[in-house]
PDB file of C-alpha atoms in Angstrom:
ATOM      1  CA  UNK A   1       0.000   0.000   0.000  1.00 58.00           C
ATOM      2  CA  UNK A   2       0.857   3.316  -0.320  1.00 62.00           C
ATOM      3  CA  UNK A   3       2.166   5.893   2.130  1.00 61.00           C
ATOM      4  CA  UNK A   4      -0.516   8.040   3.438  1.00 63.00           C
ATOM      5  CA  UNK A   5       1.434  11.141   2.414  1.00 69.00           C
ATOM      6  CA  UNK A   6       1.281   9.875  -1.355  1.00 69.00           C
ATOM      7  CA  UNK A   7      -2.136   9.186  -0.984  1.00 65.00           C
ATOM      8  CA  UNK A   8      -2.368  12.654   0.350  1.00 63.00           C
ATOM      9  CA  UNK A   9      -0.782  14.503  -2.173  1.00 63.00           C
ATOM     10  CA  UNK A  10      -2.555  12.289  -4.814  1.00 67.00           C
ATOM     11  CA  UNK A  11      -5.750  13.970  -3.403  1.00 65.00           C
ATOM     12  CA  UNK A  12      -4.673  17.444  -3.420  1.00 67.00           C
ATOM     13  CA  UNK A  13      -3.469  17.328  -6.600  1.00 64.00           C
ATOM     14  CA  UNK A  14      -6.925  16.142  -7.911  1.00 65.00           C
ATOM     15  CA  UNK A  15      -9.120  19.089  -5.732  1.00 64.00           C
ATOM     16  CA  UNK A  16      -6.777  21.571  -6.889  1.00 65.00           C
ATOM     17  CA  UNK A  17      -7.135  20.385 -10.764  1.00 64.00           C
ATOM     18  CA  UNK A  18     -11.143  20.333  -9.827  1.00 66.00           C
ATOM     19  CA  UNK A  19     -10.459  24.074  -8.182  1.00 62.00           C
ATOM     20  CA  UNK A  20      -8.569  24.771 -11.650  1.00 61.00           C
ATOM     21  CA  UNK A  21     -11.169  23.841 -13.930  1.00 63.00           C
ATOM     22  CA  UNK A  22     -13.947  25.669 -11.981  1.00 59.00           C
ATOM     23  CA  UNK A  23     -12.033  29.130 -11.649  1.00 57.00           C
ATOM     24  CA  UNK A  24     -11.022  28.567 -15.463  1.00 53.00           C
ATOM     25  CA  UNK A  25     -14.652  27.807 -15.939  1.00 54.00           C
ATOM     26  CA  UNK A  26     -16.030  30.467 -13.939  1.00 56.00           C
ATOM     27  CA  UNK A  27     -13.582  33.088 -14.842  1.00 58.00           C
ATOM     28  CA  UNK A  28     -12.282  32.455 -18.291  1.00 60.00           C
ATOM     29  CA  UNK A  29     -12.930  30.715 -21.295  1.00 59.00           C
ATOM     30  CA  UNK A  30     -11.379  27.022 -20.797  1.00 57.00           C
ATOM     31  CA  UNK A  31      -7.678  26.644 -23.098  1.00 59.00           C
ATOM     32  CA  UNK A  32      -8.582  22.513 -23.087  1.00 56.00           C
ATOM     33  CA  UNK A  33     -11.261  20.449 -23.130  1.00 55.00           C
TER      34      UNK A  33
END
């Protein structure tokens, strides 16, 4: 199994790609699909 540090990370890195797409949604047009 994996350290829960990786596992950690692994879920920040996925809210702040979510967080991304909503600001790039939200406040400009998206560059990819």
């Amino acid at each position: 199994m994996k350290h829960p540090k990786e596992s950690f990370h692994t879920t920040s890195i996925t809210l702040d790609c979510e967080n991304c797409v909503m600001v790039t949604h939200h406040g400009k047009p998206p560059f990819m699909k």
